[in-house]
Tab-separated table of C-alpha atoms and ligand atoms in Angstrom:
chain	number	residue	atom	x	y	z
A	1	MET	CA	37.438	-21.443	5.297
A	2	SER	CA	35.351	-23.348	2.690
A	3	PHE	CA	31.773	-24.353	1.438
A	4	PRO	CA	30.367	-27.456	2.027
A	5	GLU	CA	30.641	-29.870	-0.337
A	6	GLY	CA	27.265	-30.374	-2.191
A	7	PHE	CA	26.867	-26.433	-2.180
A	8	LEU	CA	23.792	-25.683	-4.269
A	9	TRP	CA	24.899	-22.375	-6.080
A	10	GLY	CA	22.312	-20.938	-8.415
A	11	GLY	CA	20.172	-18.448	-9.126
A	12	ALA	CA	16.157	-17.773	-8.281
A	13	VAL	CA	13.136	-16.219	-10.715
A	14	ALA	CA	10.038	-16.168	-10.705
A	15	ALA	CA	7.257	-17.130	-13.096
A	16	ASN	CA	5.104	-13.738	-13.088
A	17	GLN	CA	8.602	-11.948	-13.866
A	18	VAL	CA	10.376	-14.427	-16.351
A	19	GLU	CA	7.429	-16.084	-18.398
A	20	GLY	CA	5.291	-13.969	-20.554
A	21	ALA	CA	2.603	-15.746	-22.463
A	22	TRP	CA	0.301	-14.623	-20.277
A	23	ASN	CA	-3.050	-15.158	-21.558
A	24	ILE	CA	-2.048	-18.643	-23.925
A	25	GLU	CA	-2.538	-22.143	-23.588
A	26	GLY	CA	-5.442	-21.859	-20.698
A	27	LYS	CA	-3.486	-19.495	-18.533
A	28	GLY	CA	-5.774	-17.332	-17.165
A	29	PRO	CA	-5.341	-13.141	-15.542
A	30	SER	CA	-3.223	-13.243	-12.521
A	31	VAL	CA	-2.728	-10.350	-10.270
A	32	ALA	CA	0.663	-9.770	-11.896
A	33	ASP	CA	-1.468	-9.385	-15.464
A	34	VAL	CA	-2.475	-5.728	-13.972
A	35	ALA	CA	0.321	-4.560	-12.112
A	36	THR	CA	0.975	-1.291	-13.955
A	37	TYR	CA	4.619	0.406	-15.176
A	38	LYS	CA	4.162	4.054	-14.178
A	39	PRO	CA	6.713	6.223	-16.052
A	40	ASN	CA	5.923	9.182	-14.472
A	41	ALA	CA	6.296	7.678	-10.613
A	42	ASP	CA	9.013	8.095	-8.375
A	43	VAL	CA	10.834	4.955	-8.361
A	44	LYS	CA	11.478	5.078	-4.659
A	45	ASP	CA	7.906	5.755	-4.511
A	46	TYR	CA	6.823	1.891	-3.682
A	47	LYS	CA	2.801	2.906	-3.124
A	48	THR	CA	2.139	4.777	-5.817
A	49	HIS	CA	3.431	1.285	-8.239
A	50	VAL	CA	1.737	-1.331	-6.286
A	51	SER	CA	-1.831	0.712	-5.548
A	52	ILE	CA	-4.579	-0.972	-6.925
A	53	SER	CA	-8.342	-0.012	-7.021
A	54	MET	CA	-11.516	-2.205	-8.672
A	55	GLU	CA	-11.347	0.778	-11.211
A	56	ALA	CA	-7.742	-0.131	-11.961
A	57	ILE	CA	-8.038	-3.652	-12.478
A	58	GLU	CA	-11.215	-3.168	-15.143
A	59	LYS	CA	-9.090	-0.884	-17.236
A	60	ALA	CA	-6.397	-3.296	-17.671
A	61	MET	CA	-9.167	-6.052	-18.392
A	62	LYS	CA	-10.589	-4.288	-20.972
A	63	ASP	CA	-6.410	-3.255	-22.330
A	64	THR	CA	-4.994	-6.461	-24.395
A	65	ASP	CA	-1.725	-4.981	-24.759
A	66	ASP	CA	1.366	-5.459	-23.112
A	67	THR	CA	3.177	-2.018	-23.037
A	68	TYR	CA	1.732	-0.768	-19.568
A	69	TYR	CA	1.636	-4.287	-18.381
A	70	PRO	CA	5.064	-5.519	-18.534
A	71	LYS	CA	4.544	-8.971	-16.571
A	72	ARG	CA	2.282	-10.126	-19.379
A	73	ARG	CA	5.527	-10.003	-21.592
A	74	GLY	CA	8.494	-10.609	-18.968
A	75	ILE	CA	11.435	-12.377	-20.604
A	76	ASP	CA	9.284	-14.912	-22.748
A	77	PHE	CA	11.371	-17.441	-20.796
A	78	TYR	CA	8.317	-19.583	-21.687
A	79	HIS	CA	9.161	-19.756	-25.252
A	80	ARG	CA	12.940	-19.481	-24.421
A	81	TYR	CA	13.657	-21.600	-21.683
A	82	LYS	CA	15.759	-23.939	-23.095
A	83	GLU	CA	18.106	-21.598	-24.154
A	84	ASP	CA	18.063	-19.433	-20.716
A	85	LEU	CA	18.430	-23.166	-19.259
A	86	ALA	CA	21.141	-23.769	-21.395
A	87	LEU	CA	23.314	-20.807	-20.244
A	88	LEU	CA	22.841	-20.773	-16.465
A	89	ALA	CA	24.389	-24.512	-17.174
A	90	GLU	CA	27.103	-23.233	-18.403
A	91	MET	CA	27.799	-21.026	-15.817
A	92	GLY	CA	27.384	-23.812	-14.082
A	93	PHE	CA	24.168	-23.844	-11.245
A	94	LYS	CA	23.655	-26.807	-9.548
A	95	VAL	CA	19.769	-25.130	-8.451
A	96	PHE	CA	17.710	-22.941	-10.214
A	97	ARG	CA	14.725	-21.395	-8.078
A	98	LEU	CA	11.394	-20.713	-9.972
A	99	SER	CA	7.612	-20.685	-9.116
A	100	ILE	CA	4.584	-21.946	-11.173
A	101	ALA	CA	1.925	-19.688	-12.130
A	102	TRP	CA	-1.046	-20.669	-10.281
A	103	SER	CA	-3.072	-19.217	-13.295
A	104	ARG	CA	-1.691	-21.839	-15.673
A	105	ILE	CA	-2.309	-24.256	-13.564
A	106	PHE	CA	-6.100	-23.424	-12.664
A	107	PRO	CA	-7.093	-20.268	-14.682
A	108	THR	CA	-9.549	-18.773	-12.326
A	109	GLY	CA	-8.830	-20.599	-9.187
A	110	GLU	CA	-11.997	-22.289	-9.066
A	111	GLU	CA	-11.953	-25.005	-10.991
A	112	LYS	CA	-12.053	-28.868	-10.089
A	113	GLU	CA	-9.800	-30.714	-13.018
A	114	PRO	CA	-5.911	-28.553	-13.445
A	115	ASN	CA	-5.427	-27.323	-17.044
A	116	GLU	CA	-2.992	-29.860	-19.031
A	117	GLU	CA	-1.063	-27.516	-20.455
A	118	GLY	CA	0.266	-24.873	-18.234
A	119	LEU	CA	0.863	-28.802	-16.470
A	120	ALA	CA	2.701	-29.826	-19.556
A	121	PHE	CA	4.860	-26.672	-19.658
A	122	TYR	CA	6.045	-26.980	-16.153
A	123	GLU	CA	6.927	-30.734	-16.866
A	124	ASP	CA	8.872	-30.134	-19.856
A	125	LEU	CA	10.771	-27.515	-18.409
A	126	LEU	CA	11.681	-29.532	-14.897
A	127	LYS	CA	12.570	-32.353	-17.108
A	128	GLU	CA	15.058	-30.527	-19.218
A	129	MET	CA	16.430	-29.120	-15.778
A	130	ARG	CA	17.095	-32.679	-14.535
A	131	ARG	CA	18.461	-33.323	-17.929
A	132	LEU	CA	21.560	-30.732	-17.503
A	133	ASN	CA	21.700	-31.775	-13.863
A	134	ILE	CA	20.114	-28.629	-12.025
A	135	GLU	CA	18.691	-29.376	-9.178
A	136	PRO	CA	15.035	-27.596	-8.985
A	137	LEU	CA	14.079	-25.035	-6.052
A	138	VAL	CA	9.915	-24.691	-6.593
A	139	THR	CA	8.345	-21.608	-5.430
A	140	LEU	CA	4.267	-23.033	-5.030
A	141	SER	CA	2.999	-18.946	-4.852
A	142	HIS	CA	5.657	-15.745	-5.840
A	143	TYR	CA	4.005	-12.996	-6.246
A	144	GLU	CA	0.420	-13.901	-8.715
A	145	MET	CA	-2.282	-15.875	-7.564
A	146	PRO	CA	-5.542	-16.115	-10.105
A	147	LEU	CA	-7.251	-12.680	-10.228
A	148	HIS	CA	-10.857	-14.113	-10.023
A	149	LEU	CA	-9.982	-15.197	-6.967
A	150	ALA	CA	-9.066	-11.630	-5.867
A	151	THR	CA	-11.857	-9.352	-7.307
A	152	LYS	CA	-14.061	-12.318	-6.067
A	153	TYR	CA	-12.801	-13.130	-2.296
A	154	ASN	CA	-10.950	-10.212	-2.021
A	155	GLY	CA	-8.128	-12.602	-2.407
A	156	TRP	CA	-6.928	-14.335	0.989
A	157	THR	CA	-9.617	-13.067	3.413
A	158	ASP	CA	-11.843	-15.506	2.283
A	159	ARG	CA	-11.464	-19.119	3.884
A	160	ARG	CA	-12.170	-20.588	0.988
A	161	VAL	CA	-9.276	-19.507	-1.496
A	162	VAL	CA	-7.316	-22.150	1.171
A	163	GLU	CA	-9.262	-24.725	0.175
A	164	TYR	CA	-8.392	-23.575	-3.734
A	165	PHE	CA	-4.724	-23.434	-3.251
A	166	VAL	CA	-4.571	-26.777	-1.729
A	167	ARG	CA	-6.166	-28.084	-4.642
A	168	PHE	CA	-3.633	-25.996	-6.763
A	169	ALA	CA	-0.559	-27.870	-4.690
A	170	LYS	CA	-1.939	-31.127	-4.697
A	171	ALA	CA	-2.113	-30.580	-8.567
A	172	CYS	CA	1.382	-29.556	-8.073
A	173	PHE	CA	2.593	-32.682	-6.776
A	174	ASP	CA	0.764	-35.019	-7.980
A	175	ARG	CA	2.217	-34.052	-11.238
A	176	LEU	CA	5.732	-32.585	-10.647
A	177	GLY	CA	6.503	-34.584	-7.380
A	178	LYS	CA	8.253	-36.437	-9.462
A	179	TYR	CA	11.204	-33.903	-10.202
A	180	VAL	CA	11.181	-31.398	-6.772
A	181	LYS	CA	13.112	-32.191	-4.095
A	182	TYR	CA	12.937	-28.875	-2.742
A	183	TRP	CA	9.734	-26.962	-2.655
A	184	LEU	CA	8.471	-23.225	-1.133
A	185	ASN	CA	5.169	-22.663	0.204
A	186	PHE	CA	4.688	-18.480	0.027
A	187	ASN	CA	7.419	-16.203	-0.709
A	188	GLU	CA	8.324	-13.759	1.256
A	189	VAL	CA	4.841	-13.924	3.212
A	190	ASP	CA	5.904	-11.210	5.634
A	191	SER	CA	5.116	-8.646	2.647
A	192	ILE	CA	1.695	-8.953	2.556
A	193	ILE	CA	1.704	-5.787	4.674
A	194	ARG	CA	3.513	-4.336	2.164
A	195	HIS	CA	2.262	-4.907	-0.703
A	196	SER	CA	-1.344	-6.851	0.054
A	197	PHE	CA	-2.964	-7.358	-3.630
A	198	ILE	CA	0.517	-8.673	-5.133
A	199	THR	CA	0.877	-11.446	-1.811
A	200	ALA	CA	-2.791	-11.633	-1.592
A	201	GLY	CA	-4.994	-10.777	-3.675
A	202	ILE	CA	-6.577	-8.331	-1.161
A	203	VAL	CA	-7.989	-5.037	-2.783
A	204	PRO	CA	-7.930	-1.868	-0.026
A	205	GLU	CA	-11.492	-1.114	-1.160
A	206	LEU	CA	-13.290	-4.532	-0.724
A	207	CYS	CA	-12.188	-4.630	3.114
A	208	GLY	CA	-14.835	-2.236	3.625
A	209	GLU	CA	-15.082	-1.153	7.274
A	210	LYS	CA	-12.425	-3.198	8.911
A	211	GLY	CA	-9.794	-1.290	6.723
A	212	GLU	CA	-6.273	-3.286	4.656
A	213	PRO	CA	-4.653	-4.056	7.743
A	214	ALA	CA	-7.584	-6.369	9.218
A	215	CYS	CA	-7.716	-8.049	5.883
A	216	CYS	CA	-4.518	-8.793	6.070
A	217	TYR	CA	-3.721	-10.707	9.185
A	218	GLN	CA	-7.120	-12.725	8.275
A	219	ALA	CA	-5.382	-13.451	5.005
A	220	LEU	CA	-1.945	-14.099	6.488
A	221	HIS	CA	-3.254	-16.301	8.759
A	222	HIS	CA	-5.043	-18.717	5.755
A	223	GLN	CA	-1.705	-18.190	4.001
A	224	LEU	CA	0.009	-20.150	7.496
A	225	VAL	CA	-2.788	-22.597	7.221
A	226	ALA	CA	-2.490	-23.454	3.876
A	227	ALA	CA	1.070	-24.034	4.094
A	228	GLY	CA	0.981	-26.288	6.821
A	229	MET	CA	-1.406	-28.142	4.702
A	230	ALA	CA	1.155	-28.530	1.868
A	231	ALA	CA	3.631	-29.197	4.052
A	232	ARG	CA	1.504	-32.289	5.158
A	233	MET	CA	0.535	-33.355	1.763
A	234	LEU	CA	3.729	-33.037	0.674
A	235	ARG	CA	5.161	-35.351	3.645
A	236	GLU	CA	2.562	-38.167	2.534
A	237	GLN	CA	3.139	-38.596	-0.596
A	238	TRP	CA	6.946	-37.937	-1.345
A	239	PRO	CA	8.412	-38.437	1.860
A	240	GLU	CA	12.007	-37.532	0.642
A	241	ALA	CA	10.811	-34.134	-0.244
A	242	GLN	CA	11.476	-31.117	1.672
A	243	MET	CA	9.547	-27.680	2.430
A	244	GLY	CA	11.075	-24.510	3.519
A	245	CYS	CA	9.547	-21.353	4.491
A	246	MET	CA	10.521	-17.670	2.509
A	247	LEU	CA	10.640	-14.859	4.602
A	248	THR	CA	12.195	-11.247	3.469
A	249	LYS	CA	14.723	-10.330	6.298
A	250	LEU	CA	14.437	-6.949	6.540
A	251	MET	CA	17.559	-6.557	8.743
A	252	THR	CA	17.436	-3.695	11.551
A	253	TYR	CA	20.042	-1.995	13.567
A	254	PRO	CA	18.679	0.428	16.029
A	255	ARG	CA	19.970	4.203	14.314
A	256	THR	CA	22.099	4.815	17.723
A	257	CYS	CA	22.047	3.190	21.353
A	258	ALA	CA	19.395	5.018	22.869
A	259	PRO	CA	17.748	2.271	24.388
A	260	GLU	CA	14.075	4.104	22.984
A	261	ASP	CA	15.893	3.011	19.692
A	262	VAL	CA	16.916	-0.406	20.454
A	263	ALA	CA	13.508	-1.452	21.692
A	264	ALA	CA	11.933	0.023	18.422
A	265	THR	CA	14.407	-1.657	17.006
A	266	GLN	CA	13.901	-5.115	18.942
A	267	LYS	CA	10.107	-4.813	18.402
A	268	LYS	CA	10.396	-4.438	14.238
A	269	ASN	CA	12.471	-7.622	14.002
A	270	LEU	CA	10.428	-9.703	16.247
A	271	GLU	CA	7.910	-8.552	13.765
A	272	ASN	CA	9.796	-9.333	10.581
A	273	MET	CA	10.313	-13.294	11.754
A	274	PHE	CA	7.719	-13.687	13.383
A	275	TYR	CA	6.280	-15.328	9.339
A	276	ALA	CA	8.630	-17.673	9.913
A	277	ASP	CA	8.282	-18.304	13.854
A	278	VAL	CA	4.742	-19.308	12.942
A	279	GLN	CA	6.187	-21.896	10.206
A	280	VAL	CA	9.666	-23.346	12.229
A	281	PHE	CA	8.126	-23.291	15.603
A	282	GLY	CA	3.816	-24.176	14.725
A	283	GLU	CA	2.496	-21.566	16.916
A	284	TYR	CA	1.867	-18.055	16.647
A	285	PRO	CA	4.341	-16.240	19.287
A	286	ARG	CA	2.568	-14.853	22.305
A	287	MET	CA	3.866	-10.974	22.094
A	288	ILE	CA	2.574	-10.884	18.538
A	289	LEU	CA	-1.085	-12.604	19.286
A	290	ARG	CA	-0.861	-10.002	22.456
A	291	ASP	CA	0.183	-6.998	19.796
A	292	LEU	CA	-2.520	-7.720	17.358
A	293	GLU	CA	-5.041	-7.692	20.426
A	294	LYS	CA	-4.040	-4.384	21.473
A	295	ARG	CA	-4.228	-3.113	18.136
A	296	GLY	CA	-7.461	-4.071	17.678
A	297	PHE	CA	-7.053	-7.177	15.106
A	298	GLU	CA	-8.988	-10.144	15.630
A	299	ILE	CA	-7.465	-13.390	14.057
A	300	ARG	CA	-10.892	-15.764	12.885
A	301	MET	CA	-9.513	-19.104	13.455
A	302	GLU	CA	-11.201	-22.244	12.807
A	303	PRO	CA	-11.554	-25.742	15.107
A	304	GLY	CA	-8.576	-27.624	14.016
A	305	ASP	CA	-6.468	-24.660	12.545
A	306	LEU	CA	-3.528	-24.471	15.633
A	307	GLU	CA	-2.995	-28.637	15.024
A	308	ILE	CA	-2.545	-27.482	10.890
A	309	LEU	CA	0.170	-25.155	11.633
A	310	LYS	CA	2.180	-27.736	14.675
A	311	GLU	CA	1.582	-30.207	11.935
A	312	GLY	CA	3.021	-28.415	9.096
A	313	THR	CA	6.071	-26.747	10.324
A	314	VAL	CA	8.865	-26.652	7.761
A	315	ASP	CA	12.098	-28.348	7.104
A	316	PHE	CA	14.748	-25.276	6.186
A	317	VAL	CA	14.366	-21.535	6.344
A	318	SER	CA	14.421	-19.476	3.504
A	319	PHE	CA	15.157	-15.919	3.004
A	320	SER	CA	15.768	-13.128	1.082
A	321	TYR	CA	18.476	-10.342	1.695
A	322	TYR	CA	19.306	-7.062	-0.268
A	323	MET	CA	20.419	-4.492	2.126
A	324	SER	CA	19.730	-3.163	5.844
A	325	MET	CA	18.786	-0.301	7.544
A	326	THR	CA	18.255	1.685	10.803
A	327	GLU	CA	15.006	2.292	13.202
A	328	SER	CA	14.638	5.397	15.256
A	329	VAL	CA	12.138	7.130	17.311
A	330	ASP	CA	13.395	10.404	16.103
A	331	PRO	CA	10.304	11.461	13.547
A	332	ASN	CA	13.084	13.798	12.058
A	333	ALA	CA	15.902	11.018	11.409
A	334	GLU	CA	16.674	10.711	7.510
A	335	ARG	CA	14.611	8.264	5.679
A	336	THR	CA	15.574	5.920	2.541
A	337	PRO	CA	14.217	3.143	0.367
A	338	GLY	CA	14.609	-0.512	0.736
A	339	ASN	CA	13.190	-3.679	-0.867
A	340	THR	CA	9.562	-2.202	-1.081
A	341	VAL	CA	10.450	-0.331	3.030
A	342	LEU	CA	11.313	2.956	3.950
A	343	GLY	CA	13.819	2.467	6.608
A	344	VAL	CA	16.155	4.911	8.787
A	345	LYS	CA	19.426	5.429	6.482
A	346	ASN	CA	22.368	4.638	8.216
A	347	PRO	CA	25.181	6.804	7.669
A	348	TYR	CA	27.848	3.824	7.500
A	349	LEU	CA	26.299	2.359	4.598
A	350	GLU	CA	26.940	2.964	0.600
A	351	SER	CA	23.050	2.757	-1.925
A	352	SER	CA	22.322	1.655	-5.025
A	353	ASP	CA	21.221	3.355	-7.612
A	354	TRP	CA	17.715	2.457	-6.284
A	355	GLY	CA	18.646	3.665	-3.414
A	356	TRP	CA	19.027	0.046	-1.228
A	357	GLN	CA	21.655	0.187	1.343
A	358	VAL	CA	24.563	-2.523	0.313
A	359	ASP	CA	25.622	-3.952	3.450
A	360	PRO	CA	27.037	-7.287	3.074
A	361	VAL	CA	28.230	-7.924	6.966
A	362	GLY	CA	24.024	-7.766	7.248
A	363	LEU	CA	23.897	-10.979	5.660
A	364	ARG	CA	26.560	-12.598	8.076
A	365	ILE	CA	24.615	-10.961	11.230
A	366	SER	CA	20.666	-12.576	9.639
A	367	LEU	CA	22.525	-15.712	8.742
A	368	ILE	CA	23.815	-15.991	12.866
A	369	GLU	CA	20.778	-14.640	14.031
A	370	LEU	CA	18.340	-17.126	11.600
A	371	TYR	CA	20.254	-20.183	12.726
A	372	ASP	CA	20.519	-19.640	16.359
A	373	ARG	CA	16.745	-18.945	16.563
A	374	TYR	CA	14.876	-21.309	14.356
A	375	LYS	CA	18.274	-24.213	14.438
A	376	LYS	CA	16.969	-25.341	10.693
A	377	PRO	CA	19.319	-25.201	7.257
A	378	LEU	CA	18.855	-21.888	5.780
A	379	PHE	CA	19.034	-21.131	2.451
A	380	ILE	CA	19.470	-17.863	0.910
A	381	VAL	CA	17.273	-18.071	-2.111
A	382	GLU	CA	17.600	-14.139	-2.991
A	383	ASN	CA	20.201	-11.581	-3.094
A	384	GLY	CA	21.965	-9.283	-5.321
A	385	ILE	CA	21.283	-5.660	-6.907
A	386	GLY	CA	19.078	-3.923	-9.591
A	387	ALA	CA	21.405	-1.721	-11.325
A	388	LYS	CA	21.366	0.648	-14.793
A	389	ASP	CA	23.585	-1.727	-17.073
A	390	THR	CA	25.591	-0.174	-20.125
A	391	MET	CA	25.857	-2.464	-23.480
A	392	GLU	CA	29.161	-1.587	-24.704
A	393	THR	CA	28.945	-1.188	-29.007
A	394	ASP	CA	30.811	-4.879	-28.866
A	395	GLY	CA	28.188	-6.353	-26.904
A	396	SER	CA	29.906	-6.506	-23.582
A	397	VAL	CA	28.436	-5.626	-20.394
A	398	HIS	CA	31.466	-4.704	-17.576
A	399	ASP	CA	29.135	-4.212	-14.412
A	400	THR	CA	32.260	-4.337	-12.122
A	401	TYR	CA	29.448	-3.100	-9.144
A	402	ARG	CA	27.367	-6.231	-9.648
A	403	ILE	CA	30.751	-8.679	-9.498
A	404	GLU	CA	31.697	-6.497	-6.007
A	405	TYR	CA	28.326	-6.652	-4.379
A	406	PHE	CA	28.524	-11.232	-4.671
A	407	ARG	CA	31.667	-11.267	-3.576
A	408	ARG	CA	31.519	-8.836	-0.341
A	409	HIS	CA	28.386	-11.234	0.376
A	410	PHE	CA	29.942	-14.454	0.141
A	411	ARG	CA	33.345	-13.164	2.175
A	412	GLU	CA	30.831	-13.006	4.870
A	413	MET	CA	28.420	-16.160	3.503
A	414	GLU	CA	31.795	-17.883	4.250
A	415	LYS	CA	32.588	-16.278	7.368
A	416	ALA	CA	28.690	-17.521	8.975
A	417	ILE	CA	29.689	-21.025	7.793
A	418	ASP	CA	32.712	-21.155	10.106
A	419	ASP	CA	30.751	-19.846	12.594
A	420	GLY	CA	28.882	-22.927	12.579
A	421	VAL	CA	25.767	-21.720	10.326
A	422	GLU	CA	24.085	-24.523	7.975
A	423	LEU	CA	23.837	-22.804	5.064
A	424	MET	CA	22.471	-25.520	2.029
A	425	GLY	CA	22.898	-22.868	-1.231
A	426	TYR	CA	22.073	-19.707	-2.432
A	427	THR	CA	20.036	-18.477	-5.311
A	428	SER	CA	20.917	-14.857	-6.272
A	429	TRP	CA	17.932	-12.760	-7.252
A	430	ALA	CA	18.511	-12.660	-10.790
A	431	PRO	CA	20.327	-14.832	-13.595
A	432	ILE	CA	18.833	-12.832	-16.025
A	433	ASP	CA	17.147	-9.979	-16.592
A	434	LEU	CA	13.865	-9.750	-15.694
A	435	ILE	CA	10.811	-7.435	-15.059
A	436	SER	CA	11.130	-5.734	-11.699
A	437	ALA	CA	8.367	-7.077	-9.011
A	438	SER	CA	7.959	-3.691	-7.752
A	439	THR	CA	8.396	-1.270	-10.196
A	440	ASN	CA	7.670	-2.716	-12.890
A	441	GLN	CA	10.558	-1.989	-14.601
A	442	MET	CA	12.888	-3.838	-17.442
A	443	SER	CA	15.563	-1.209	-16.366
A	444	LYS	CA	16.134	-2.325	-13.212
A	445	ARG	CA	19.075	-5.058	-13.999
A	446	TYR	CA	19.356	-8.326	-11.822
A	447	GLY	CA	21.429	-10.298	-14.373
A	448	PHE	CA	24.276	-12.133	-15.136
A	449	ILE	CA	22.270	-12.817	-18.542
A	450	TYR	CA	21.902	-9.271	-20.191
A	451	VAL	CA	18.641	-8.997	-21.906
A	452	ASP	CA	18.095	-6.558	-24.952
A	453	GLN	CA	14.360	-5.163	-23.892
A	454	ASP	CA	13.613	-1.818	-22.745
A	455	ASP	CA	11.117	-0.340	-20.172
A	456	MET	CA	7.856	-0.415	-23.174
A	457	GLY	CA	9.114	-3.257	-24.270
A	458	ASN	CA	10.987	-2.847	-27.038
A	459	GLY	CA	13.682	-4.987	-28.097
A	460	THR	CA	14.632	-8.088	-29.935
A	461	LEU	CA	15.391	-10.268	-26.104
A	462	LYS	CA	18.403	-11.669	-27.062
A	463	ARG	CA	20.291	-12.786	-24.645
A	464	SER	CA	24.090	-12.136	-23.973
A	465	ARG	CA	26.967	-12.985	-21.165
A	466	LYS	CA	27.899	-9.643	-18.677
A	467	ASP	CA	31.244	-9.599	-16.784
A	468	SER	CA	29.488	-10.898	-13.828
A	469	PHE	CA	28.334	-14.316	-16.383
A	470	TYR	CA	32.298	-15.244	-16.311
A	471	TRP	CA	33.223	-14.092	-12.742
A	472	TYR	CA	29.847	-16.113	-11.128
A	473	GLN	CA	31.087	-19.537	-13.223
A	474	LYS	CA	34.157	-19.539	-11.925
A	475	VAL	CA	32.732	-19.354	-7.888
A	476	ILE	CA	30.687	-21.946	-8.436
A	477	ARG	CA	33.397	-24.131	-10.389
A	478	THR	CA	35.771	-23.554	-7.523
A	479	ASN	CA	33.102	-23.756	-4.817
A	480	GLY	CA	33.855	-20.235	-3.353
A	481	ALA	CA	37.018	-20.797	-3.634
A	482	ASP	CA	38.462	-18.556	-6.446
A	483	MET	CA	36.159	-15.005	-5.977
A	484	ASP	CA	39.108	-12.466	-7.376
B	1	LIG	C1	11.962	-9.871	-3.585
B	1	LIG	C2	10.873	-10.592	-4.732
B	1	LIG	O1	11.299	-9.016	-2.608
B	1	LIG	O2	13.154	-8.515	-4.646
B	1	LIG	C3	11.228	-10.797	-5.774
B	1	LIG	O3	10.823	-11.920	-4.112
B	1	LIG	C4	12.084	-9.308	-6.525
B	1	LIG	O4	10.170	-10.833	-6.773
B	1	LIG	C5	13.302	-8.956	-5.471
B	1	LIG	O5	12.208	-9.059	-8.112
B	1	LIG	C6	13.904	-7.796	-5.907
B	1	LIG	O6	12.877	-6.495	-6.396
B	1	LIG	P1	12.242	-5.609	-7.412
B	1	LIG	O7	11.422	-4.398	-6.931
B	1	LIG	O8	13.662	-5.108	-7.697
B	1	LIG	O9	12.119	-6.245	-8.336
């Protein structure tokens, strides 16, 4: 058993969680720039962390400080990317996943021409990656869009945003296409129903009588159409390039073998996969449309939309995988947090510091299930453990728990490959400590590289190698043969 030759080992980040530099060189405010660190909220209470209102947005925009808006400062990757890429190259990275901040290219989203300084930044970054022989994997939209599109149009609920996004995608393909072979459209496209503002710029109070869920499904349709248009455009312009979709793989098992639990679980898993179904098969699953109809949601489609979905399918399927959960019809079943979800607890699994249930075998099951369903190459583009790290007085960080997490997941990947799954690569989340997407904490650390910064933004931002840095370096050097 072994990883295929040319397997793409690496790591993944998102612009809004690392770059900082939120209001310079022409960048406009994005939805991520008003995301608040709420020190008194329970870290497991995602609803509180991701909640938003027009009042909160106005308050945030009056405040130019970044103390309570940590994504404004990130880890200053914008100015330190050369140092960071050098560390990734030292680990032997074959691929690095990053995203493009839309509001750096089109500050409000409505401009006709892109911001040159924004494009120049990404061009320099990609050139540096090419120089270091690191393959870029670029996400067009990862949890940020111009704030102006959120407040003026209620984000993706408005059809006009499709046109603005396509203009943004075109600007990226025109200027950056020559450096990029692998693109992703929307990060965790399914997450719209969990945090509609972060994913699609929806401010619930602007949804009016229709309510937030109805807005979400309409906005989702617009994103799927925009993804289809972007895929068609990429294919015409850069025939060698590939477009992938990106799904949060929320693996759910039945809590018991009672048929009611199994049926409830089946429904959950089908709901989770339908977003990728549309992008792989080019059409909405009949059962999902039926379900939306029964719940009173009507998706407005324009003439030509179904053709766009049909023609704009993806070349590969990527996904994030952190944890699994179970489902039960018992209303009293004990619940536990996961990746911005609350699931029924699995008594066979241990949990991370943030309560996410660690399940390496679930990754193997996911790989087999997704490959069997889609028959497309797969790419694991996020997987990792958020933990509280301690830096010793000599500057070392002994993160054995992280090494153990990765080792157990890699062994399961190996088994899936041995079973015949076509796996293109793996990018850990995240190779360097960054701001958490859900809680805006810095203290929830994922990296092989430690960044000296606390939750309030104090620290030197100095980068240091954790024990896991050297371990991952060895794994990559031996193409997974030595994981000890
Ligand atoms: C994924 C997101 O769902 O989970 C990332 O794509 C995010 O942006 C990651 O950072 C981990 O979640 P969190 O909330 O711990 O940062």
